[in-house]
Every structure is written in structure tokens, then in C-alpha cells.
PDB file of C-alpha atoms and ligand atoms in Angstrom:
ATOM      1  CA  MET A   1      25.473  22.793  15.759  1.00 54.00           C
ATOM      2  CA  PRO A   2      26.293  19.237  14.677  1.00 63.00           C
ATOM      3  CA  SER A   3      29.397  18.576  12.624  1.00 60.00           C
ATOM      4  CA  ILE A   4      29.357  16.633   9.414  1.00 61.00           C
ATOM      5  CA  PRO A   5      30.917  13.184   9.905  1.00 54.00           C
ATOM      6  CA  ASP A   6      33.646  11.814   7.654  1.00 50.00           C
ATOM      7  CA  LYS A   7      32.829  10.091   4.420  1.00 46.00           C
ATOM      8  CA  GLY A   8      32.381   6.384   4.871  1.00 44.00           C
ATOM      9  CA  SER A   9      31.380   6.584   8.494  1.00 44.00           C
ATOM     10  CA  ALA A  10      27.891   5.292   7.669  1.00 44.00           C
ATOM     11  CA  GLN A  11      29.198   1.790   7.217  1.00 42.00           C
ATOM     12  CA  ASP A  12      31.269   1.930  10.410  1.00 42.00           C
ATOM     13  CA  ALA A  13      28.373   3.326  12.380  1.00 42.00           C
ATOM     14  CA  ARG A  14      26.103   0.563  11.133  1.00 42.00           C
ATOM     15  CA  TYR A  15      28.489  -2.226  12.014  1.00 40.00           C
ATOM     16  CA  HIS A  16      29.268  -0.902  15.456  1.00 40.00           C
ATOM     17  CA  ARG A  17      25.716  -0.227  16.525  1.00 42.00           C
ATOM     18  CA  GLY A  18      22.983  -2.288  18.070  1.00 39.00           C
ATOM     19  CA  MET A  19      23.204  -5.622  16.378  1.00 41.00           C
ATOM     20  CA  SER A  20      25.614  -7.257  18.809  1.00 37.00           C
ATOM     21  CA  THR A  21      23.644  -6.316  21.909  1.00 40.00           C
ATOM     22  CA  SER A  22      20.275  -7.526  20.700  1.00 47.00           C
ATOM     23  CA  SER A  23      18.936 -10.146  18.355  1.00 69.00           C
ATOM     24  CA  THR A  24      16.376  -7.652  17.006  1.00 88.00           C
ATOM     25  CA  ASN A  25      17.304  -5.336  14.180  1.00 96.00           C
ATOM     26  CA  ALA A  26      16.093  -2.264  16.061  1.00 97.00           C
ATOM     27  CA  ASP A  27      17.693   0.543  18.043  1.00 96.00           C
ATOM     28  CA  PRO A  28      15.928   0.863  21.441  1.00 96.00           C
ATOM     29  CA  GLN A  29      16.817   4.565  21.667  1.00 95.00           C
ATOM     30  CA  GLU A  30      15.163   5.221  18.321  1.00 95.00           C
ATOM     31  CA  LEU A  31      12.020   3.365  19.369  1.00 97.00           C
ATOM     32  CA  ALA A  32      11.940   5.307  22.669  1.00 96.00           C
ATOM     33  CA  LYS A  33      12.205   8.611  20.769  1.00 96.00           C
ATOM     34  CA  PHE A  34       9.119   7.805  18.714  1.00 97.00           C
ATOM     35  CA  SER A  35       7.224   6.486  21.739  1.00 97.00           C
ATOM     36  CA  GLU A  36       7.858   9.686  23.706  1.00 96.00           C
ATOM     37  CA  LEU A  37       6.240  11.807  20.996  1.00 96.00           C
ATOM     38  CA  ALA A  38       3.515   9.321  20.097  1.00 98.00           C
ATOM     39  CA  HIS A  39       0.623  11.255  21.657  1.00 97.00           C
ATOM     40  CA  LYS A  40       1.228  14.068  19.143  1.00 98.00           C
ATOM     41  CA  TRP A  41       1.284  11.800  16.083  1.00 98.00           C
ATOM     42  CA  TRP A  42      -2.037  12.936  14.617  1.00 98.00           C
ATOM     43  CA  ASP A  43      -1.518  16.631  15.398  1.00 98.00           C
ATOM     44  CA  PRO A  44      -0.689  18.113  11.985  1.00 97.00           C
ATOM     45  CA  GLU A  45       1.078  21.074  13.630  1.00 95.00           C
ATOM     46  CA  SER A  46       3.341  18.906  15.799  1.00 95.00           C
ATOM     47  CA  GLU A  47       6.753  17.382  15.161  1.00 93.00           C
ATOM     48  CA  PHE A  48       4.910  15.064  12.776  1.00 96.00           C
ATOM     49  CA  ARG A  49       3.864  17.934  10.506  1.00 95.00           C
ATOM     50  CA  PRO A  50       6.352  16.876   7.796  1.00 95.00           C
ATOM     51  CA  LEU A  51       4.835  13.354   7.682  1.00 97.00           C
ATOM     52  CA  HIS A  52       1.324  14.816   7.420  1.00 98.00           C
ATOM     53  CA  GLN A  53       2.465  17.133   4.646  1.00 97.00           C
ATOM     54  CA  ILE A  54       4.220  14.498   2.544  1.00 98.00           C
ATOM     55  CA  ASN A  55       1.484  11.904   3.032  1.00 98.00           C
ATOM     56  CA  PRO A  56      -0.875  12.929   0.195  1.00 98.00           C
ATOM     57  CA  LEU A  57       2.119  13.152  -2.170  1.00 98.00           C
ATOM     58  CA  ARG A  58       3.484   9.711  -1.366  1.00 98.00           C
ATOM     59  CA  LEU A  59       0.011   8.120  -1.271  1.00 98.00           C
ATOM     60  CA  GLU A  60      -0.699   9.432  -4.779  1.00 98.00           C
ATOM     61  CA  TRP A  61       2.698   8.238  -6.023  1.00 98.00           C
ATOM     62  CA  ILE A  62       2.127   4.754  -4.619  1.00 98.00           C
ATOM     63  CA  ASP A  63      -1.481   4.590  -5.812  1.00 98.00           C
ATOM     64  CA  GLN A  64      -0.571   5.627  -9.361  1.00 98.00           C
ATOM     65  CA  ARG A  65       1.891   2.750  -9.587  1.00 98.00           C
ATOM     66  CA  ALA A  66       0.409  -0.047  -7.516  1.00 98.00           C
ATOM     67  CA  GLY A  67      -3.337   0.772  -7.454  1.00 98.00           C
ATOM     68  CA  VAL A  68      -4.109   0.666  -3.752  1.00 98.00           C
ATOM     69  CA  ALA A  69      -7.881  -0.132  -3.826  1.00 98.00           C
ATOM     70  CA  GLY A  70      -8.663  -3.755  -3.077  1.00 98.00           C
ATOM     71  CA  LYS A  71      -5.023  -4.641  -2.424  1.00 98.00           C
ATOM     72  CA  ARG A  72      -3.442  -6.236   0.617  1.00 98.00           C
ATOM     73  CA  ALA A  73      -0.878  -3.732   1.913  1.00 99.00           C
ATOM     74  CA  LEU A  74       1.750  -3.884   4.625  1.00 99.00           C
ATOM     75  CA  ASP A  75       3.172  -0.680   6.133  1.00 99.00           C
ATOM     76  CA  VAL A  76       6.511  -1.418   7.815  1.00 98.00           C
ATOM     77  CA  GLY A  77       7.518   1.030  10.576  1.00 98.00           C
ATOM     78  CA  CYS A  78       4.023   2.508  10.393  1.00 98.00           C
ATOM     79  CA  GLY A  79       4.331   4.576  13.587  1.00 98.00           C
ATOM     80  CA  GLY A  80       1.015   6.305  14.364  1.00 98.00           C
ATOM     81  CA  GLY A  81      -0.371   5.065  11.050  1.00 98.00           C
ATOM     82  CA  ILE A  82      -0.463   8.154   8.824  1.00 98.00           C
ATOM     83  CA  LEU A  83       0.169   6.206   5.605  1.00 98.00           C
ATOM     84  CA  ALA A  84      -1.468   2.938   6.731  1.00 99.00           C
ATOM     85  CA  ASP A  85      -4.687   4.787   7.558  1.00 98.00           C
ATOM     86  CA  ALA A  86      -4.645   6.666   4.244  1.00 98.00           C
ATOM     87  CA  MET A  87      -4.137   3.457   2.229  1.00 98.00           C
ATOM     88  CA  ALA A  88      -7.018   1.806   4.094  1.00 98.00           C
ATOM     89  CA  ARG A  89      -9.238   4.795   3.284  1.00 98.00           C
ATOM     90  CA  ARG A  90      -8.322   4.308  -0.381  1.00 98.00           C
ATOM     91  CA  GLY A  91      -9.701   0.778  -0.150  1.00 98.00           C
ATOM     92  CA  ALA A  92      -6.687  -1.381   0.720  1.00 98.00           C
ATOM     93  CA  LYS A  93      -6.707  -4.012   3.450  1.00 98.00           C
ATOM     94  CA  VAL A  94      -3.802  -2.805   5.544  1.00 98.00           C
ATOM     95  CA  LEU A  95      -1.546  -4.236   8.225  1.00 99.00           C
ATOM     96  CA  GLY A  96       0.731  -1.719   9.947  1.00 99.00           C
ATOM     97  CA  ILE A  97       3.714  -3.003  11.924  1.00 98.00           C
ATOM     98  CA  ASP A  98       6.216  -1.243  14.163  1.00 98.00           C
ATOM     99  CA  LEU A  99       8.392  -2.108  17.167  1.00 98.00           C
ATOM    100  CA  ALA A 100       7.495   0.968  19.235  1.00 98.00           C
ATOM    101  CA  SER A 101       4.399   0.231  21.338  1.00 97.00           C
ATOM    102  CA  LYS A 102       3.065   3.722  21.934  1.00 98.00           C
ATOM    103  CA  PRO A 103       2.857   4.817  18.303  1.00 98.00           C
ATOM    104  CA  LEU A 104       1.042   1.540  17.569  1.00 98.00           C
ATOM    105  CA  LYS A 105      -1.474   2.232  20.333  1.00 98.00           C
ATOM    106  CA  VAL A 106      -2.014   5.719  18.935  1.00 98.00           C
ATOM    107  CA  ALA A 107      -2.524   4.190  15.474  1.00 98.00           C
ATOM    108  CA  MET A 108      -5.119   1.745  16.817  1.00 98.00           C
ATOM    109  CA  LEU A 109      -6.931   4.450  18.737  1.00 98.00           C
ATOM    110  CA  HIS A 110      -6.995   6.703  15.688  1.00 98.00           C
ATOM    111  CA  ALA A 111      -8.467   3.896  13.550  1.00 98.00           C
ATOM    112  CA  LEU A 112     -11.184   3.391  16.165  1.00 98.00           C
ATOM    113  CA  GLU A 113     -12.011   7.076  16.485  1.00 98.00           C
ATOM    114  CA  ALA A 114     -11.898   7.768  12.760  1.00 97.00           C
ATOM    115  CA  GLN A 115     -13.648   4.464  11.993  1.00 98.00           C
ATOM    116  CA  THR A 116     -11.044   3.578   9.404  1.00 97.00           C
ATOM    117  CA  PRO A 117     -12.085   0.360   7.696  1.00 96.00           C
ATOM    118  CA  ASN A 118      -9.755  -2.600   7.133  1.00 97.00           C
ATOM    119  CA  VAL A 119      -6.692  -1.503   9.068  1.00 98.00           C
ATOM    120  CA  GLU A 120      -4.888  -3.586  11.684  1.00 98.00           C
ATOM    121  CA  TYR A 121      -1.734  -2.972  13.659  1.00 98.00           C
ATOM    122  CA  ARG A 122       0.765  -5.391  15.172  1.00 98.00           C
ATOM    123  CA  GLU A 123       3.973  -5.108  17.160  1.00 98.00           C
ATOM    124  CA  VAL A 124       6.213  -7.522  15.295  1.00 98.00           C
ATOM    125  CA  ALA A 125       9.688  -7.368  13.750  1.00 98.00           C
ATOM    126  CA  THR A 126       9.740  -7.163   9.954  1.00 98.00           C
ATOM    127  CA  GLU A 127      12.044 -10.173   9.716  1.00 98.00           C
ATOM    128  CA  ALA A 128       9.733 -12.220  11.992  1.00 98.00           C
ATOM    129  CA  LEU A 129       6.664 -11.361   9.901  1.00 98.00           C
ATOM    130  CA  ALA A 130       8.636 -12.274   6.763  1.00 98.00           C
ATOM    131  CA  ALA A 131       9.283 -15.732   8.214  1.00 98.00           C
ATOM    132  CA  GLU A 132       5.607 -16.054   9.167  1.00 98.00           C
ATOM    133  CA  GLN A 133       3.872 -14.692   6.046  1.00 98.00           C
ATOM    134  CA  PRO A 134       6.240 -14.689   3.041  1.00 98.00           C
ATOM    135  CA  GLY A 135       4.791 -13.617  -0.313  1.00 98.00           C
ATOM    136  CA  SER A 136       1.567 -12.342   1.230  1.00 98.00           C
ATOM    137  CA  PHE A 137       1.282  -8.663   0.338  1.00 99.00           C
ATOM    138  CA  ASP A 138       0.468  -6.915  -2.950  1.00 99.00           C
ATOM    139  CA  ILE A 139       2.060  -3.721  -1.627  1.00 99.00           C
ATOM    140  CA  VAL A 140       4.762  -3.260   1.006  1.00 99.00           C
ATOM    141  CA  THR A 141       5.636   0.276   2.097  1.00 99.00           C
ATOM    142  CA  CYS A 142       8.516   1.239   4.368  1.00 99.00           C
ATOM    143  CA  MET A 143       8.698   5.011   4.648  1.00 98.00           C
ATOM    144  CA  GLU A 144      11.063   7.235   6.645  1.00 98.00           C
ATOM    145  CA  MET A 145      12.153   4.218   8.683  1.00 98.00           C
ATOM    146  CA  LEU A 146      15.307   2.674   7.164  1.00 98.00           C
ATOM    147  CA  GLU A 147      17.446   5.573   8.455  1.00 97.00           C
ATOM    148  CA  HIS A 148      16.468   4.605  12.021  1.00 97.00           C
ATOM    149  CA  VAL A 149      17.484   0.909  12.013  1.00 98.00           C
ATOM    150  CA  PRO A 150      20.882  -0.737  12.650  1.00 97.00           C
ATOM    151  CA  ASP A 151      20.809  -2.952   9.543  1.00 98.00           C
ATOM    152  CA  PRO A 152      18.560  -1.425   6.873  1.00 98.00           C
ATOM    153  CA  SER A 153      19.566  -3.987   4.233  1.00 98.00           C
ATOM    154  CA  ALA A 154      17.969  -6.745   6.344  1.00 98.00           C
ATOM    155  CA  ILE A 155      14.702  -4.754   6.406  1.00 98.00           C
ATOM    156  CA  VAL A 156      14.867  -4.366   2.621  1.00 98.00           C
ATOM    157  CA  ARG A 157      15.312  -8.150   2.295  1.00 98.00           C
ATOM    158  CA  ALA A 158      12.408  -8.836   4.650  1.00 98.00           C
ATOM    159  CA  CYS A 159      10.169  -6.407   2.731  1.00 98.00           C
ATOM    160  CA  ALA A 160      11.055  -8.219  -0.502  1.00 98.00           C
ATOM    161  CA  THR A 161      10.182 -11.563   1.106  1.00 98.00           C
ATOM    162  CA  LEU A 162       6.839 -10.196   2.341  1.00 98.00           C
ATOM    163  CA  ALA A 163       5.744  -9.021  -1.132  1.00 98.00           C
ATOM    164  CA  ARG A 164       3.980 -11.475  -3.409  1.00 98.00           C
ATOM    165  CA  PRO A 165       5.555 -12.222  -6.791  1.00 98.00           C
ATOM    166  CA  GLY A 166       4.493  -9.343  -9.040  1.00 98.00           C
ATOM    167  CA  GLY A 167       3.901  -7.136  -6.003  1.00 98.00           C
ATOM    168  CA  TRP A 168       5.270  -3.667  -5.233  1.00 99.00           C
ATOM    169  CA  VAL A 169       7.712  -2.539  -2.543  1.00 99.00           C
ATOM    170  CA  PHE A 170       8.156   1.171  -1.766  1.00 99.00           C
ATOM    171  CA  PHE A 171      10.847   2.789   0.363  1.00 98.00           C
ATOM    172  CA  SER A 172      11.545   6.370   1.323  1.00 98.00           C
ATOM    173  CA  THR A 173      14.487   7.746   3.244  1.00 98.00           C
ATOM    174  CA  LEU A 174      17.064  10.553   3.372  1.00 97.00           C
ATOM    175  CA  ASN A 175      20.041  10.797   1.031  1.00 98.00           C
ATOM    176  CA  ARG A 176      23.558  11.205   2.445  1.00 97.00           C
ATOM    177  CA  ASN A 177      25.529  14.200   1.112  1.00 97.00           C
ATOM    178  CA  PRO A 178      26.412  17.731   2.307  1.00 95.00           C
ATOM    179  CA  LYS A 179      23.088  19.144   1.055  1.00 95.00           C
ATOM    180  CA  SER A 180      20.980  16.570   2.917  1.00 94.00           C
ATOM    181  CA  PHE A 181      23.048  17.242   6.051  1.00 93.00           C
ATOM    182  CA  LEU A 182      22.317  20.940   5.684  1.00 92.00           C
ATOM    183  CA  PHE A 183      18.596  20.557   4.906  1.00 91.00           C
ATOM    184  CA  ALA A 184      17.556  17.500   6.934  1.00 92.00           C
ATOM    185  CA  ILE A 185      19.621  18.120  10.062  1.00 93.00           C
ATOM    186  CA  VAL A 186      20.832  21.729  10.302  1.00 92.00           C
ATOM    187  CA  GLY A 187      17.772  23.206   8.585  1.00 88.00           C
ATOM    188  CA  ALA A 188      15.014  20.964   9.907  1.00 92.00           C
ATOM    189  CA  GLU A 189      16.300  20.393  13.453  1.00 91.00           C
ATOM    190  CA  TYR A 190      18.275  23.562  14.273  1.00 91.00           C
ATOM    191  CA  VAL A 191      17.067  26.453  12.127  1.00 90.00           C
ATOM    192  CA  LEU A 192      13.414  25.780  11.310  1.00 89.00           C
ATOM    193  CA  ARG A 193      12.872  23.413  14.262  1.00 90.00           C
ATOM    194  CA  LEU A 194      10.486  21.267  12.253  1.00 89.00           C
ATOM    195  CA  LEU A 195      11.886  18.210  14.024  1.00 92.00           C
ATOM    196  CA  PRO A 196      13.333  17.707  17.517  1.00 91.00           C
ATOM    197  CA  ARG A 197      17.137  17.794  17.688  1.00 93.00           C
ATOM    198  CA  GLY A 198      18.571  14.317  17.370  1.00 91.00           C
ATOM    199  CA  THR A 199      15.702  13.011  15.222  1.00 93.00           C
ATOM    200  CA  HIS A 200      18.131  12.065  12.499  1.00 93.00           C
ATOM    201  CA  GLU A 201      21.705  10.859  12.481  1.00 94.00           C
ATOM    202  CA  TYR A 202      23.635  11.793   9.357  1.00 95.00           C
ATOM    203  CA  ALA A 203      25.690   8.588   9.277  1.00 95.00           C
ATOM    204  CA  LYS A 204      22.505   6.540   8.947  1.00 96.00           C
ATOM    205  CA  PHE A 205      21.272   8.367   5.860  1.00 97.00           C
ATOM    206  CA  ILE A 206      21.201   6.216   2.737  1.00 98.00           C
ATOM    207  CA  ARG A 207      22.267   7.064  -0.800  1.00 98.00           C
ATOM    208  CA  PRO A 208      19.845   6.033  -3.569  1.00 98.00           C
ATOM    209  CA  SER A 209      22.617   3.861  -5.037  1.00 98.00           C
ATOM    210  CA  GLU A 210      22.951   1.989  -1.730  1.00 98.00           C
ATOM    211  CA  LEU A 211      19.211   1.459  -1.417  1.00 98.00           C
ATOM    212  CA  ALA A 212      18.980   0.322  -5.041  1.00 98.00           C
ATOM    213  CA  HIS A 213      21.838  -2.109  -4.426  1.00 98.00           C
ATOM    214  CA  TRP A 214      20.117  -3.643  -1.379  1.00 98.00           C
ATOM    215  CA  ALA A 215      16.842  -3.882  -3.298  1.00 98.00           C
ATOM    216  CA  ARG A 216      18.506  -5.671  -6.218  1.00 98.00           C
ATOM    217  CA  GLU A 217      20.342  -8.017  -3.836  1.00 98.00           C
ATOM    218  CA  ALA A 218      16.942  -8.832  -2.337  1.00 98.00           C
ATOM    219  CA  GLY A 219      15.654  -9.811  -5.792  1.00 98.00           C
ATOM    220  CA  LEU A 220      13.646  -6.658  -6.456  1.00 98.00           C
ATOM    221  CA  GLU A 221      13.604  -4.686  -9.702  1.00 98.00           C
ATOM    222  CA  LEU A 222      13.856  -0.930  -9.433  1.00 98.00           C
ATOM    223  CA  ALA A 223      10.837   0.597 -11.190  1.00 98.00           C
ATOM    224  CA  ASP A 224      10.832   4.279 -10.269  1.00 98.00           C
ATOM    225  CA  THR A 225      12.413   6.992  -8.125  1.00 98.00           C
ATOM    226  CA  SER A 226      11.134  10.373  -6.996  1.00 98.00           C
ATOM    227  CA  GLY A 227      12.527  13.196  -4.946  1.00 98.00           C
ATOM    228  CA  LEU A 228      10.549  15.050  -2.288  1.00 97.00           C
ATOM    229  CA  GLU A 229      11.513  18.707  -2.136  1.00 96.00           C
ATOM    230  CA  TYR A 230      10.729  21.264   0.556  1.00 93.00           C
ATOM    231  CA  ASN A 231      10.612  25.036   0.360  1.00 91.00           C
ATOM    232  CA  PRO A 232      11.166  26.495   3.855  1.00 85.00           C
ATOM    233  CA  LEU A 233       9.643  29.847   2.870  1.00 88.00           C
ATOM    234  CA  THR A 234       6.330  28.517   1.577  1.00 92.00           C
ATOM    235  CA  ARG A 235       6.530  25.506   3.951  1.00 89.00           C
ATOM    236  CA  ARG A 236       5.404  23.248   1.125  1.00 94.00           C
ATOM    237  CA  TYR A 237       6.580  19.889  -0.196  1.00 96.00           C
ATOM    238  CA  TRP A 238       6.316  18.630  -3.757  1.00 98.00           C
ATOM    239  CA  LEU A 239       7.509  15.654  -5.807  1.00 98.00           C
ATOM    240  CA  SER A 240      10.414  16.284  -8.154  1.00 97.00           C
ATOM    241  CA  GLY A 241      13.335  14.646  -9.906  1.00 97.00           C
ATOM    242  CA  ASP A 242      15.681  15.968  -7.222  1.00 97.00           C
ATOM    243  CA  THR A 243      16.577  13.065  -4.925  1.00 98.00           C
ATOM    244  CA  SER A 244      19.367  14.917  -3.116  1.00 97.00           C
ATOM    245  CA  VAL A 245      17.554  15.155   0.243  1.00 97.00           C
ATOM    246  CA  ASN A 246      14.358  13.118   0.720  1.00 97.00           C
ATOM    247  CA  TYR A 247      13.418  10.498  -1.866  1.00 98.00           C
ATOM    248  CA  MET A 248      11.283   7.432  -2.588  1.00 98.00           C
ATOM    249  CA  ILE A 249      11.888   4.365  -4.667  1.00 98.00           C
ATOM    250  CA  GLY A 250       9.335   1.936  -6.039  1.00 98.00           C
ATOM    251  CA  CYS A 251      10.390  -1.656  -6.753  1.00 98.00           C
ATOM    252  CA  ARG A 252       8.701  -4.712  -8.181  1.00 98.00           C
ATOM    253  CA  LYS A 253       9.155  -8.292  -7.145  1.00 98.00           C
ATOM    254  CA  PRO A 254       9.418 -10.326 -10.339  1.00 98.00           C
ATOM    255  CA  ALA A 255       6.235 -12.341 -11.015  1.00 95.00           C
TER     256      ALA A 255
HETATM  257  N1  SAH B 301       6.467   5.164   8.338  1.00 56.44           N
HETATM  258  C1  SAH B 301       5.757   6.159   9.110  1.00 56.44           C
HETATM  259  C2  SAH B 301       6.510   6.566  10.375  1.00 56.44           C
HETATM  260  C3  SAH B 301       7.924   7.071  10.191  1.00 56.44           C
HETATM  261  S1  SAH B 301       8.741   7.424  11.724  1.00 56.44           S
HETATM  262  C4  SAH B 301       5.486   7.349   8.230  1.00 56.44           C
HETATM  263  O1  SAH B 301       6.278   7.617   7.323  1.00 56.44           O
HETATM  264  O2  SAH B 301       4.486   8.030   8.418  1.00 56.44           O
HETATM  265  C5  SAH B 301       9.782   5.998  11.882  1.00 56.44           C
HETATM  266  C6  SAH B 301       9.060   4.810  12.481  1.00 56.44           C
HETATM  267  O3  SAH B 301       9.912   3.669  12.368  1.00 56.44           O
HETATM  268  C7  SAH B 301       8.748   4.951  13.981  1.00 56.44           C
HETATM  269  O4  SAH B 301       7.401   4.643  14.212  1.00 56.44           O
HETATM  270  C8  SAH B 301       9.649   3.914  14.637  1.00 56.44           C
HETATM  271  O5  SAH B 301       9.099   3.365  15.818  1.00 56.44           O
HETATM  272  C9  SAH B 301       9.773   2.896  13.535  1.00 56.44           C
HETATM  273  N2  SAH B 301      10.907   1.994  13.668  1.00 56.44           N
HETATM  274  C10 SAH B 301      12.183   2.296  13.941  1.00 56.44           C
HETATM  275  N3  SAH B 301      12.934   1.182  13.955  1.00 56.44           N
HETATM  276  C11 SAH B 301      12.098   0.150  13.655  1.00 56.44           C
HETATM  277  C12 SAH B 301      12.267  -1.246  13.481  1.00 56.44           C
HETATM  278  N4  SAH B 301      13.459  -1.809  13.589  1.00 56.44           N
HETATM  279  N5  SAH B 301      11.183  -1.997  13.177  1.00 56.44           N
HETATM  280  C13 SAH B 301       9.974  -1.429  13.024  1.00 56.44           C
HETATM  281  N6  SAH B 301       9.754  -0.109  13.150  1.00 56.44           N
HETATM  282  C14 SAH B 301      10.797   0.674  13.468  1.00 56.44           C
END
């Protein structure tokens, strides 16, 4: 069973990891983890079951705020494309980006097989795309990804740069507190085995206040927050005001 790290270790962990050994804001071990499982990405009973289950909820939440149809959307850390594909099916023109090659190949293959219109995938760093195409997207989504990168605040900044003035930026991640440790790591990885052990590292979880701070620093305005709750008995997720474990925020870039 994992032990709960000391308070404050998130910052230390972030500063001591990754960044000095590579110029890319990515953790190669994290990318390898997602690549290894990539072939199962579209199996709704696999390790990706939680992403399949939360997808209709988050898609609805995003669509209600930003109106997906006809918009140009970017999905950052898209993996096998569960959200990117769903936004394209709702009528958006979608670009999905990730730094793990296998999930991207799975995403492309799925789009071909399912004949999803208007979705493209590219292996490119968020910061590099931000330098290449600033202010280009009506909607930027970055879901369940910030807790896997060495410097999440830099991703938040890049997402803000990529959005057009007046555009929307959505993030989702895991909160950092004893309850999220118990639910997202002990519960999900050890007791219920919804996720492989080692999927998440507690120190990299992000409090809503931290995420909101990074968003504001990046020039975004916080518009809305929602919690995503899970009942292990019914195996169902739903949106709620409880942000103590999994949560989303929606931000606007001032017009
Ligand atoms: N956003 C998708 C997938 C979440 S899994 C969804 O919610 O359905 C996390 C994804 O983040 C993986 O595909 C992983 O490869 C990707 N990732 C991790 N670090 C990254 C980085 N620095 N840049 C881009 N993608 C990254």
C-alpha cells in the first residue's frame, strides 16, 4: 500500500523531476506508461473504463458552456482520442495532440475505422504548438493530463496562448488531499483495481486553488468549476459540486 507523502512535497517533486534532463516538459516514464496500454484505449472495459465513463459528462459540460458545433477545438494530451473524437462527432473541427506515439496512432486508427469527420492528430509539444499557432482555437481542452507532466503551469500557459481571445479553456485533474489519496490511489489502484498501480502519483495532484492561480497568471478568467464523483458500488460517475477528488474547471480568455 502506498504511503501518503508529506504536505508540500508536490512542489519539491515538481522541481526535482524531469525538467533538467530534457528540454521538453514531459516525463518519458509517463509517456511510456500510456504507450504500453494504448492498444486497449477504445475498450470500454479496460483500464480506460473511467475515461469512457466520464466522457459523456465532460463533453456535455464543455458543450453547454462553449458550444462545440462548428468550433475549432484543440485537445491537449488527447491520448487515444476519447474526447477529441466525441467533440468532432458533435461538429467541431478538432486537433488532438500528445507526446506519446502509440496512443496517437490508436487515435488515428480509430478515426479511420469509425469514420469520424474533422479530426486530426499530431505529435507535438503543447508549448511548441503555442509558438506556432497562438490564438487559433475557440476551445482548448486538457483533461486528466496535468497531473502527469513535470511543469503543469507551463502547459496551462501554453493552453491560454493557444486559445483565441474570447475562447474557452477547460482543464480536469485530481485534487490533492487525504480523500483524493484514498479514492484516486488506494481505492482506484489497489482496492477496486480500476487503474494499474502507479498510474497516479499523489505529489503531482493539483489543488483547485493552484490550478486557478496558474490559469489567472496565464491571463485566463475562471468561469466555472465542477466536481466528478464516483460511487464504487454502482460504478457510476456524475457531476457535482464536490471537487475533493476529480474536478474540471472552465476558463475564458478575455476577448
Ligand atoms: N486527455 C485524454 C487522455 C488522458 S491520459 C482523456 O482524458 O481522455 C493522459 C494523456 O496525457 C496520455 O495520453 C499521455 O500520453 C499524455 N501526456 C502526458 N504528458 C504529456 C505531455 N507533456 N504532453 C502531451 N501529452 C502528455
